[in-house]
Structures are given as C-alpha cells and as structure tokens.
Short mmCIF file of C-alpha atoms in Angstrom, two decimals:
data_model
loop_
_atom_site.label_atom_id
_atom_site.label_comp_id
_atom_site.label_asym_id
_atom_site.label_seq_id
_atom_site.Cartn_x
_atom_site.Cartn_y
_atom_site.Cartn_z
CA MET A 1 -80.61 -136.46 2.23
CA LEU A 2 -79.24 -133.02 0.83
CA ARG A 3 -79.16 -132.38 -3.00
CA PRO A 4 -75.75 -130.80 -3.94
CA GLN A 5 -76.42 -127.15 -5.22
CA THR A 6 -76.17 -126.55 -8.89
CA LYS A 7 -73.83 -123.65 -10.10
CA ILE A 8 -75.11 -121.55 -12.81
CA SER A 9 -72.30 -120.57 -15.34
CA ILE A 10 -72.46 -117.50 -17.18
CA PRO A 11 -70.25 -117.28 -20.16
CA LYS A 12 -67.43 -114.74 -19.72
CA THR A 13 -68.23 -112.97 -22.90
CA ILE A 14 -71.78 -112.51 -21.62
CA LEU A 15 -70.54 -111.11 -18.25
CA THR A 16 -68.38 -108.75 -20.05
CA ILE A 17 -70.90 -107.55 -22.18
CA ILE A 18 -73.13 -106.90 -19.02
CA LEU A 19 -70.79 -105.28 -17.27
CA ILE A 20 -69.99 -102.68 -20.38
CA ILE A 21 -73.55 -102.03 -20.94
CA SER A 22 -73.80 -101.10 -16.95
CA ALA A 23 -70.91 -98.85 -16.85
CA GLU A 24 -72.37 -96.89 -20.11
CA LEU A 25 -75.59 -96.47 -18.58
CA ILE A 26 -74.14 -95.17 -15.19
CA TYR A 27 -71.18 -92.98 -16.59
CA SER A 28 -69.96 -92.42 -20.06
CA GLN A 29 -67.10 -90.70 -20.41
CA ASN A 30 -67.07 -88.54 -23.69
CA LYS A 31 -65.08 -85.51 -24.18
CA ILE A 32 -66.82 -83.15 -26.36
CA ILE A 33 -65.33 -80.03 -27.95
CA ILE A 34 -67.71 -77.01 -28.24
CA THR A 35 -66.66 -74.25 -30.48
CA PRO A 36 -68.48 -70.58 -30.99
CA ASN A 37 -69.86 -71.89 -34.13
CA ASP A 38 -72.09 -74.49 -31.80
CA ASN A 39 -75.20 -73.74 -30.04
CA LEU A 40 -74.36 -74.32 -26.44
CA SER A 41 -77.70 -74.98 -25.42
CA GLU A 42 -78.72 -77.50 -28.28
CA VAL A 43 -75.60 -79.36 -27.54
CA ILE A 44 -76.07 -79.48 -23.69
CA GLN A 45 -79.48 -80.92 -24.34
CA LYS A 46 -77.96 -84.00 -25.91
CA ALA A 47 -75.59 -84.57 -23.05
CA ALA A 48 -75.28 -87.89 -21.23
CA ASP A 49 -74.03 -88.53 -17.71
CA GLY A 50 -70.30 -88.45 -17.55
CA ASP A 51 -69.79 -86.19 -20.79
CA GLU A 52 -66.86 -83.58 -20.61
CA TYR A 53 -67.73 -80.63 -22.53
CA ILE A 54 -64.46 -78.45 -23.27
CA ILE A 55 -65.61 -75.10 -24.44
CA MET A 56 -63.15 -72.84 -26.43
CA PRO A 57 -62.66 -69.46 -26.34
CA GLY A 58 -65.55 -67.05 -27.74
CA THR A 59 -69.08 -65.57 -26.53
CA TYR A 60 -71.74 -68.05 -26.17
CA LYS A 61 -75.22 -66.24 -25.89
CA VAL A 62 -78.02 -68.49 -23.85
CA ASP A 63 -81.19 -68.18 -22.45
CA ASN A 64 -81.05 -69.98 -19.03
CA LEU A 65 -78.68 -72.99 -20.17
CA LYS A 66 -80.19 -76.00 -18.11
CA ILE A 67 -77.80 -78.90 -17.07
CA ASN A 68 -79.94 -81.95 -15.92
CA LYS A 69 -77.18 -84.71 -16.57
CA SER A 70 -73.82 -85.39 -14.52
CA ILE A 71 -71.66 -83.40 -16.82
CA SER A 72 -68.54 -81.22 -16.79
CA LEU A 73 -68.18 -77.76 -18.58
CA ILE A 74 -64.51 -76.61 -18.62
CA GLY A 75 -63.71 -73.62 -20.41
CA GLU A 76 -60.54 -73.07 -22.42
CA ASN A 77 -59.11 -69.45 -21.83
CA TYR A 78 -62.15 -68.29 -19.98
CA PRO A 79 -64.97 -68.21 -22.83
CA ILE A 80 -67.95 -66.10 -22.15
CA ILE A 81 -71.45 -67.47 -21.31
CA GLN A 82 -73.59 -64.38 -21.94
CA GLY A 83 -77.28 -64.69 -20.38
CA ASN A 84 -80.02 -62.49 -21.70
CA LYS A 85 -80.06 -60.21 -18.83
CA LYS A 86 -83.78 -61.45 -17.79
CA ASP A 87 -83.28 -64.75 -16.80
CA GLU A 88 -80.86 -67.08 -14.83
CA VAL A 89 -77.79 -67.98 -16.86
CA ILE A 90 -76.93 -71.54 -16.11
CA THR A 91 -79.10 -73.70 -13.86
CA VAL A 92 -78.13 -77.17 -12.20
CA SER A 93 -80.47 -79.82 -11.29
CA ALA A 94 -78.17 -82.69 -11.70
CA ASN A 95 -75.92 -84.36 -9.20
CA ASN A 96 -71.92 -84.53 -9.92
CA VAL A 97 -71.83 -81.39 -11.99
CA ARG A 98 -68.75 -79.32 -12.55
CA ILE A 99 -68.18 -76.02 -13.82
CA LYS A 100 -64.83 -74.67 -14.22
CA GLY A 101 -62.91 -71.86 -16.13
CA LEU A 102 -65.89 -69.88 -17.46
CA VAL A 103 -66.94 -66.16 -17.67
CA VAL A 104 -70.71 -65.92 -17.03
CA LYS A 105 -72.43 -62.73 -17.11
CA GLY A 106 -75.92 -61.28 -17.74
CA ALA A 107 -78.06 -62.90 -14.94
CA GLY A 108 -81.36 -60.22 -14.98
CA ILE A 109 -82.45 -58.15 -12.23
CA SER A 110 -85.91 -59.33 -10.92
CA PHE A 111 -87.91 -58.45 -8.03
CA LEU A 112 -89.91 -61.86 -8.23
CA LYS A 113 -86.88 -64.54 -8.90
CA GLU A 114 -83.42 -64.81 -7.59
CA ASN A 115 -81.67 -65.05 -11.27
CA ALA A 116 -78.09 -66.09 -10.76
CA ALA A 117 -75.17 -66.47 -12.90
CA VAL A 118 -74.91 -70.34 -11.79
CA LYS A 119 -77.78 -71.74 -9.70
CA ILE A 120 -77.61 -75.45 -8.00
CA ASP A 121 -81.31 -76.73 -7.56
CA GLU A 122 -81.68 -79.55 -5.01
CA ALA A 123 -78.58 -81.17 -6.26
CA GLY A 124 -75.33 -82.66 -4.56
CA ASN A 125 -71.53 -83.16 -5.13
CA CYS A 126 -71.25 -80.23 -7.62
CA VAL A 127 -68.15 -78.11 -8.22
CA ILE A 128 -68.06 -74.27 -9.42
CA GLU A 129 -64.38 -73.30 -9.32
CA ASN A 130 -62.05 -71.08 -11.18
CA ASN A 131 -64.78 -68.99 -12.76
CA ILE A 132 -65.28 -65.17 -13.55
CA LEU A 133 -68.70 -63.96 -12.68
CA LYS A 134 -69.50 -60.44 -13.32
CA ASP A 135 -72.51 -58.17 -13.89
CA ASN A 136 -74.94 -60.64 -12.40
CA PHE A 137 -77.99 -60.24 -10.03
CA PHE A 138 -76.93 -63.01 -7.75
CA GLY A 139 -73.69 -64.66 -8.37
CA ILE A 140 -73.74 -68.08 -7.27
CA TYR A 141 -77.36 -69.63 -5.54
CA LEU A 142 -77.53 -73.03 -3.91
CA ALA A 143 -81.24 -74.02 -3.04
CA LYS A 144 -81.85 -77.58 -1.02
CA SER A 145 -78.33 -78.58 -2.09
CA PHE A 146 -75.60 -80.61 -0.24
CA ASN A 147 -71.73 -81.69 -0.30
CA CYS A 148 -71.08 -79.20 -3.29
CA VAL A 149 -67.69 -76.96 -3.55
CA ILE A 150 -67.35 -73.46 -4.41
CA LYS A 151 -63.99 -72.17 -4.76
CA ASN A 152 -61.43 -69.94 -6.68
CA ASN A 153 -64.26 -67.72 -8.08
CA HIS A 154 -64.04 -64.21 -8.68
CA ILE A 155 -67.65 -62.74 -8.37
CA GLU A 156 -68.16 -59.05 -8.79
CA ALA A 157 -71.25 -56.73 -9.51
CA TYR A 158 -71.67 -53.20 -10.27
CA THR A 159 -75.04 -51.80 -9.03
CA LYS A 160 -75.26 -49.06 -6.51
CA THR A 161 -78.48 -50.02 -4.48
CA GLU A 162 -79.20 -53.12 -2.47
CA THR A 163 -83.08 -53.13 -3.90
CA ASN A 164 -81.10 -54.05 -7.57
CA SER A 165 -78.55 -56.23 -6.13
CA GLY A 166 -78.60 -59.68 -5.28
CA ASN A 167 -75.98 -61.73 -2.97
CA GLY A 168 -72.63 -63.07 -4.35
CA ILE A 169 -72.75 -66.60 -3.13
CA HIS A 170 -76.38 -67.46 -1.45
CA LEU A 171 -77.19 -70.59 0.23
CA TRP A 172 -80.72 -71.62 1.40
CA TYR A 173 -81.51 -75.03 2.95
CA SER A 174 -78.24 -76.60 2.09
CA LYS A 175 -75.66 -78.80 4.07
CA GLY A 176 -72.11 -80.01 3.81
CA ILE A 177 -70.81 -77.02 1.64
CA THR A 178 -67.49 -75.77 1.38
CA ILE A 179 -66.87 -72.11 0.07
CA GLN A 180 -63.30 -71.20 -0.09
CA ASN A 181 -60.75 -68.80 -1.92
CA ASN A 182 -63.24 -66.93 -3.37
CA GLN A 183 -63.35 -62.87 -4.29
CA ILE A 184 -66.88 -61.29 -3.68
CA ILE A 185 -66.94 -57.57 -4.84
CA GLY A 186 -70.16 -54.96 -4.99
CA HIS A 187 -72.82 -57.52 -4.22
CA ARG A 188 -75.60 -56.64 -1.74
CA ASP A 189 -74.35 -59.68 0.96
CA GLY A 190 -70.96 -60.95 -0.11
CA ILE A 191 -72.08 -64.49 1.34
CA TYR A 192 -75.25 -65.04 2.58
CA PHE A 193 -76.61 -68.12 4.65
CA GLU A 194 -80.11 -69.16 5.47
CA PHE A 195 -80.90 -72.58 7.21
CA VAL A 196 -77.38 -74.13 6.40
CA MET A 197 -75.77 -76.82 8.21
CA HIS A 198 -72.38 -78.20 8.54
CA SER A 199 -70.74 -75.88 6.25
CA LEU A 200 -66.97 -74.53 6.05
CA ILE A 201 -66.25 -71.12 4.50
CA LYS A 202 -62.42 -70.68 4.40
CA ASN A 203 -60.04 -68.11 3.05
CA ASN A 204 -62.44 -65.88 0.97
CA TYR A 205 -62.09 -62.02 0.27
CA SER A 206 -65.33 -59.74 0.91
CA LYS A 207 -65.10 -56.32 -0.18
CA ASN A 208 -67.13 -53.52 -0.68
CA ASN A 209 -70.46 -55.35 -0.46
CA LEU A 210 -73.39 -52.80 -0.16
CA ARG A 211 -74.93 -54.49 3.16
CA TYR A 212 -72.91 -57.32 4.78
CA GLY A 213 -69.64 -59.00 3.72
CA LEU A 214 -71.24 -62.12 5.54
CA HIS A 215 -74.75 -62.53 6.55
CA PHE A 216 -76.11 -65.76 8.16
CA MET A 217 -79.06 -66.82 9.81
CA PHE A 218 -80.45 -70.29 11.63
CA SER A 219 -77.31 -71.61 10.15
CA ASP A 220 -75.80 -74.04 12.67
CA SER A 221 -72.55 -75.91 13.17
CA CYS A 222 -70.65 -74.01 10.70
CA SER A 223 -66.93 -72.72 10.88
CA TYR A 224 -65.55 -69.82 9.07
CA PHE A 225 -61.85 -69.63 8.87
CA ASP A 226 -59.20 -67.00 7.78
CA ASN A 227 -61.61 -65.08 5.90
CA THR A 228 -61.06 -61.46 4.96
CA PHE A 229 -64.22 -58.57 5.11
CA VAL A 230 -63.07 -55.19 4.05
CA SER A 231 -65.04 -51.98 3.70
CA ASN A 232 -68.74 -53.56 3.61
CA GLY A 233 -71.51 -51.36 4.34
CA ALA A 234 -72.46 -52.83 7.48
CA GLY A 235 -69.79 -55.09 8.34
CA VAL A 236 -70.91 -58.86 9.17
CA ALA A 237 -73.85 -60.07 10.62
CA VAL A 238 -74.54 -63.66 12.43
CA MET A 239 -78.12 -64.21 13.82
CA TYR A 240 -80.23 -66.74 15.27
CA THR A 241 -77.50 -69.59 15.40
CA LYS A 242 -75.48 -72.01 17.52
CA ASN A 243 -72.40 -73.92 17.41
CA ILE A 244 -70.36 -71.73 15.24
CA THR A 245 -66.65 -71.19 15.02
CA MET A 246 -65.01 -67.98 13.31
CA LYS A 247 -61.27 -68.36 13.62
CA GLY A 248 -58.54 -66.19 11.98
CA ASN A 249 -60.82 -63.93 10.22
CA HIS A 250 -60.01 -60.23 9.38
CA PHE A 251 -62.65 -57.58 9.91
CA ILE A 252 -61.67 -54.47 8.75
CA ASN A 253 -62.61 -50.81 7.90
CA ASN A 254 -66.53 -51.29 8.48
CA TRP A 255 -67.18 -47.69 8.92
CA GLY A 256 -71.04 -46.45 9.28
CA ALA A 257 -73.56 -45.35 12.16
CA ALA A 258 -74.90 -49.12 11.91
CA SER A 259 -71.80 -50.69 10.83
CA PHE A 260 -69.85 -53.57 12.83
CA GLY A 261 -67.06 -55.74 12.28
CA VAL A 262 -69.05 -58.59 13.41
CA LEU A 263 -72.87 -58.12 14.57
CA LEU A 264 -73.71 -61.39 17.10
CA LYS A 265 -77.51 -61.56 17.82
CA ASP A 266 -79.38 -64.32 19.49
CA LEU A 267 -76.15 -66.60 19.47
CA THR A 268 -75.29 -69.68 21.65
CA ASP A 269 -72.15 -71.90 22.24
CA CYS A 270 -69.89 -70.29 19.79
CA LEU A 271 -66.05 -69.90 19.58
CA ILE A 272 -64.70 -66.53 18.43
CA GLU A 273 -61.00 -66.67 18.46
CA GLN A 274 -57.60 -65.26 17.07
CA ASN A 275 -59.41 -62.95 14.62
CA TYR A 276 -58.20 -59.36 14.07
CA PHE A 277 -60.91 -56.41 14.34
CA ASN A 278 -59.31 -53.25 12.82
CA LYS A 279 -60.91 -49.66 12.28
CA ASN A 280 -64.55 -50.66 12.47
CA THR A 281 -67.39 -48.27 14.19
CA ASN A 282 -68.09 -51.23 16.49
CA GLY A 283 -65.79 -53.95 16.61
CA LEU A 284 -68.00 -56.79 18.09
CA TYR A 285 -71.59 -56.36 19.19
CA LEU A 286 -73.37 -58.93 21.43
CA GLU A 287 -76.98 -58.89 21.57
CA GLY A 288 -79.18 -61.90 23.36
CA CYS A 289 -75.87 -63.90 23.07
CA SER A 290 -74.83 -66.73 25.58
CA ARG A 291 -71.96 -69.00 26.09
CA ILE A 292 -69.80 -67.07 23.76
CA THR A 293 -65.94 -67.75 23.86
CA VAL A 294 -63.90 -64.85 22.58
CA ARG A 295 -60.23 -65.34 23.19
CA ARG A 296 -57.13 -64.51 21.80
CA ASN A 297 -58.51 -61.71 19.33
CA ASN A 298 -56.96 -58.31 18.28
CA PHE A 299 -59.02 -55.47 18.67
CA ILE A 300 -57.02 -52.46 17.18
CA SER A 301 -58.35 -48.87 16.57
CA ASN A 302 -61.88 -49.28 16.57
CA GLY A 303 -64.82 -46.77 17.66
CA TRP A 304 -66.08 -49.28 20.21
CA GLY A 305 -64.10 -52.61 20.85
CA ILE A 306 -66.84 -54.48 22.12
CA LYS A 307 -70.60 -53.71 22.74
CA LEU A 308 -72.20 -55.97 25.18
CA MET A 309 -75.87 -55.42 25.61
CA ALA A 310 -77.41 -56.42 28.94
CA ASN A 311 -79.34 -59.56 27.46
CA SER A 312 -76.02 -61.09 26.91
CA MET A 313 -75.02 -63.29 29.58
CA ASN A 314 -72.28 -66.25 30.50
CA ASN A 315 -70.23 -65.19 28.02
CA TYR A 316 -66.25 -65.63 28.27
CA PHE A 317 -63.53 -62.61 27.05
CA ILE A 318 -59.89 -63.93 27.59
CA ASP A 319 -56.73 -63.20 26.52
CA ASN A 320 -57.63 -60.40 23.96
CA ASN A 321 -55.80 -57.15 23.04
CA PHE A 322 -57.52 -53.82 23.01
CA ILE A 323 -55.33 -51.49 21.53
CA SER A 324 -55.99 -47.81 20.62
CA ASN A 325 -59.81 -48.18 20.29
CA SER A 326 -61.86 -44.74 21.19
CA PHE A 327 -63.74 -47.16 23.65
CA ASP A 328 -62.79 -50.56 24.82
CA VAL A 329 -66.06 -52.03 26.05
CA LEU A 330 -69.67 -50.30 26.31
CA THR A 331 -72.65 -51.90 28.11
CA ASN A 332 -76.17 -50.62 28.69
CA SER A 333 -76.72 -52.38 32.35
CA LYS A 334 -75.43 -51.34 35.50
CA ASN A 335 -74.81 -55.17 36.26
CA SER A 336 -72.51 -57.50 33.87
CA PHE A 337 -73.01 -61.63 33.82
CA ASN A 338 -69.80 -62.09 31.63
CA ILE A 339 -66.63 -62.65 32.64
CA PHE A 340 -63.48 -60.57 31.32
CA GLU A 341 -60.22 -62.17 32.47
CA LYS A 342 -56.48 -61.70 31.38
CA ASN A 343 -56.76 -59.43 28.67
CA TYR A 344 -54.26 -56.80 27.64
CA TRP A 345 -55.88 -52.78 27.69
CA SER A 346 -53.37 -50.45 26.14
CA LYS A 347 -55.16 -47.72 28.13
CA ASN A 348 -54.57 -49.42 31.42
CA ASN A 349 -52.03 -47.40 33.44
CA GLY A 350 -51.63 -50.14 36.22
CA TYR A 351 -48.41 -51.52 37.83
CA ASP A 352 -46.85 -54.98 38.57
CA LEU A 353 -44.97 -55.01 41.44
CA ASP A 354 -44.96 -58.79 41.92
CA LYS A 355 -43.63 -59.12 38.27
CA ASP A 356 -45.78 -61.81 37.44
CA GLY A 357 -47.08 -59.99 34.19
CA PHE A 358 -50.53 -59.21 35.47
CA ALA A 359 -51.50 -55.77 36.68
CA ASP A 360 -51.75 -55.90 40.93
CA VAL A 361 -55.17 -53.61 40.21
CA PRO A 362 -58.20 -54.89 38.67
CA TYR A 363 -59.19 -52.86 35.58
CA ARG A 364 -62.64 -51.16 34.35
CA PRO A 365 -62.67 -51.25 30.82
CA VAL A 366 -66.18 -49.69 30.59
CA LYS A 367 -65.73 -45.75 30.85
CA MET A 368 -68.12 -42.95 32.16
CA PHE A 369 -67.71 -40.87 28.71
CA SER A 370 -68.54 -43.96 26.77
CA VAL A 371 -71.77 -44.26 28.67
CA LEU A 372 -72.53 -40.75 28.00
CA VAL A 373 -71.44 -40.70 24.14
CA GLU A 374 -73.92 -43.68 23.92
CA ARG A 375 -76.65 -41.44 25.28
CA GLN A 376 -75.67 -38.21 23.74
CA GLN A 377 -73.40 -38.56 20.68
CA ALA A 378 -72.64 -34.96 20.60
CA SER A 379 -70.44 -34.94 23.55
CA MET A 380 -67.78 -36.79 21.43
CA ILE A 381 -66.40 -33.41 20.90
CA PHE A 382 -64.88 -33.62 24.16
CA LEU A 383 -62.94 -36.82 23.71
CA HIS A 384 -59.37 -36.60 25.12
CA SER A 385 -60.35 -33.58 26.94
CA LEU A 386 -58.53 -33.05 30.41
CA PHE A 387 -62.26 -32.69 32.23
CA ILE A 388 -63.19 -36.25 30.38
CA GLU A 389 -60.04 -37.75 32.07
CA LEU A 390 -61.01 -36.59 35.42
CA LEU A 391 -64.46 -38.00 35.06
CA ASN A 392 -63.24 -41.36 33.84
CA VAL A 393 -60.79 -41.43 36.71
CA THR A 394 -63.62 -40.66 39.34
CA GLU A 395 -65.99 -42.89 37.90
CA SER A 396 -63.35 -45.84 38.40
CA ILE A 397 -63.12 -45.10 42.00
CA VAL A 398 -66.68 -44.57 42.99
CA PRO A 399 -69.16 -45.94 40.04
CA SER A 400 -72.10 -44.56 39.28
CA LEU A 401 -72.76 -44.97 35.49
CA THR A 402 -70.72 -47.89 35.00
CA PRO A 403 -71.39 -51.47 35.77
CA ILE A 404 -69.83 -52.41 39.11
CA ASN A 405 -68.91 -55.92 38.15
CA LEU A 406 -67.56 -55.64 34.74
CA ILE A 407 -63.85 -55.90 35.74
CA ASP A 408 -60.98 -57.74 34.60
CA GLU A 409 -59.28 -58.92 37.64
CA LYS A 410 -55.93 -59.89 36.16
CA PRO A 411 -55.32 -57.54 33.30
CA ARG A 412 -52.12 -58.44 31.47
CA MET A 413 -49.31 -55.87 31.40
CA LYS A 414 -47.86 -56.52 27.97
CA GLU A 415 -49.68 -57.23 24.46
CA ILE A 416 -50.48 -61.07 23.70
CA ARG A 417 -48.59 -62.23 20.84
CA ILE A 418 -51.37 -63.82 18.75
CA GLU A 419 -50.50 -66.03 15.49
CA LYS A 420 -51.50 -64.41 12.50
CA ARG A 421 -53.27 -67.30 10.62
CA ALA A 422 -51.87 -67.69 6.78
CA GLY A 423 -54.78 -66.99 4.75
CA ARG A 424 -54.63 -66.45 1.01
CA TYR A 425 -55.69 -62.64 1.21
CA ASN A 426 -54.82 -62.00 4.85
CA LYS A 427 -51.39 -60.60 4.03
#
C-alpha cells in the first residue's frame, strides 16, 4: 500500500525573503554618481555586481583601474580617465562589464607588456562603446575573451614608428566578438586578430595606420563587411586562415613598394565579394591560396589589379570589373590552375558580333610588359610607348612569357553594375 506524499509548505513571506536575498547576491542595481572629487579607483574597489557608475565630467587620474565585478561605467559628456603613461589604464577581468562615453588616455609604451587603454582579460559579454581612446600604446585589447561587443569608438594614436606603437583593436585567442562602427587611426595595425573564431568586423574605418589597416592570422570563420581601409602603410594582410567572407569593403590608396589593397597568404575556402580596390600598388595579392572565390569586385586605377602567384590554385575569378589599372593581372607561372570568367576588362578591344554581351574572342589579361616590369622595374619608363603595345599584341598571338591558359573565355563587353553596399564611412 502506497503512502500518500506529504507536501512541505513554505510560508510566502519566507519565500519572498529568500528570492530577494538571492537576487541581491546575483545582481544588485545600484546607480552611483562619481565626481572629480572622488577617488575613482577606491570607489570601484567597493563595487558589487550590477552597480552602475555615472562618471561626471572632469579628469580622473588612475594607476591601472582594475574592474573585477560585473559593473557599468557610463560617462557624462566624456570625462577623461587619465593613465600614468606606464601601465594599462583600465583592465577588465569580469563578465558583463560595460564601458561607455569615456575619454581614455595614457596607456604607457612598453616592450614587455601590451599596455592598452582598455584590456578585457578572460572575460565575456562585455561592451565597449562610444568611447574616445587617444594617445595610448594599444587601444582595446581582448585576450581569451568571448561574446564581446566593441562599437562606435574613436581610437587614435600619434606615434611615428611601428616599434613605439601598438594596435588599435587587438584580439588574441577570442571568439564571438563583434567590432562595429569604430574609427582607428595612427596605430601600428588598425585591427589585429590572432587565433580568433566566429567574429564579425563591420562598418569600421581604418586610416593612416603605420603597417596594416587590418591584419589577421589563424582566425577562421570570421566575416568582414562594409569596412573602409584608407592610406595604411601596407594595406591589409590576411594569413593562414580558412572560411573567411570579405564583402562590401573599400581598400583605397595603399601605396608603397610592399603595399596591398589585400594580401592573401595561405588561405582556403574564402569569399571575396563586392569589394572596391582603388589606387593601391597591388589591388589583390594571392600566395598559397586555394578555393578562393573572387566575384563582383571593382579593381580600379591600381598598379596591379591582381597578382596571382604560381602556388595559388583552384581559385575562381568571375564577374569583376578591371578598369584603368596599369596592369590587370600578373602571375609568375607559365601555367595557371585558376579560372577567369565573365569579367569586364577596360583594355579589351574585342568585338561582339552576335550581340550577346560577351566578346567573341577570349582575352588574355596578363601582358608581356607586366612580366618584364616585374623582373626589371626600371622598364616601367616605357609604359604606354608604341613599342610596348606592339610587344603586347605579339605576345597575345604567340605567348612566350605569359601563361598560355590564363584566359577569360567570355570577357564582358560592358562594365558590370556592382551594388555599392551602404556603410557608415563608405560614401
């Protein structure tokens, strides 16, 4: 015979007290006003999870402000958090931290530590937004962090050499990071990724950085949409990575002997689509790349539109515009294991008798003179000469230096209309 179960009754008042105490232990909701008369570091040391600190206008001097509770720092009219120019300024080691509306300055230059204006160290779900970070070694640094958002920040440095400069936004061994609507100016690399996974970089503006506007390595399955990279020392470098999407980005005015719109090295299974390569020494450079789809991009007024090294194979170039480049395509191999198809070439003088929109004769984008220039740069002085034009025509009929099978079988007769994706800085 089964015994009836007895119900344990907890009085409502006791249950209510238990719930209140539990909620306070998990997340308190204090809103605290801080003025320049307060010692910011001492106040933050007393913080509890869930506290929101409203920092009033003024200057607050700190010696590495450490945040180890889940709190919010919200600036009113951009108060200044001034570091000691020797250490980091703000170090976050707690989840669910929000830093907004501050001017952060004075992260010290160091050759042993990556001192940053704001560093997130092994933390998650943090938000760094609407801040002004000026005159720091590193701007924002994330290490072993996850699911964080970095948006609407202005990050600027003034150093003149790479050795004395850190990166604007630096991620190491992190995942699920969103970097959006930031301006990064004057750092070593604007945005730097190493061992980063499943992250989104969208609508950022990276200009006048000493080395790369964007530099990432060993960072798989990330997406780069609608960013602008202008006048950076060596352009953008993407290395040792797979499953990348780069769409709607602008790579502009990256000039120099070793400058690129984008350098791709040892990449696989990537999509390069609807990007704008304009006025770069090399628009797109591929070395050791395979299964890269390059489609619906504009290559306009570059030195070389595309440099395709011999160890890059099984790549697909379709529906791109090549307009007014000094040289559209260059390769260092007599054979090509890549496909060019249905691109528009402004230098193609072909004809279209059947009016199907494609030239009736295949087009060879690699010119003999481009090969000569690559081997002997001094020959550039003969650019646009009649003799060079005759050499190029002869080479197109009987190839000797250029690859026999690098041909666009169906070159377009008209420029392709490529939608210009709407980005905050892409105007």
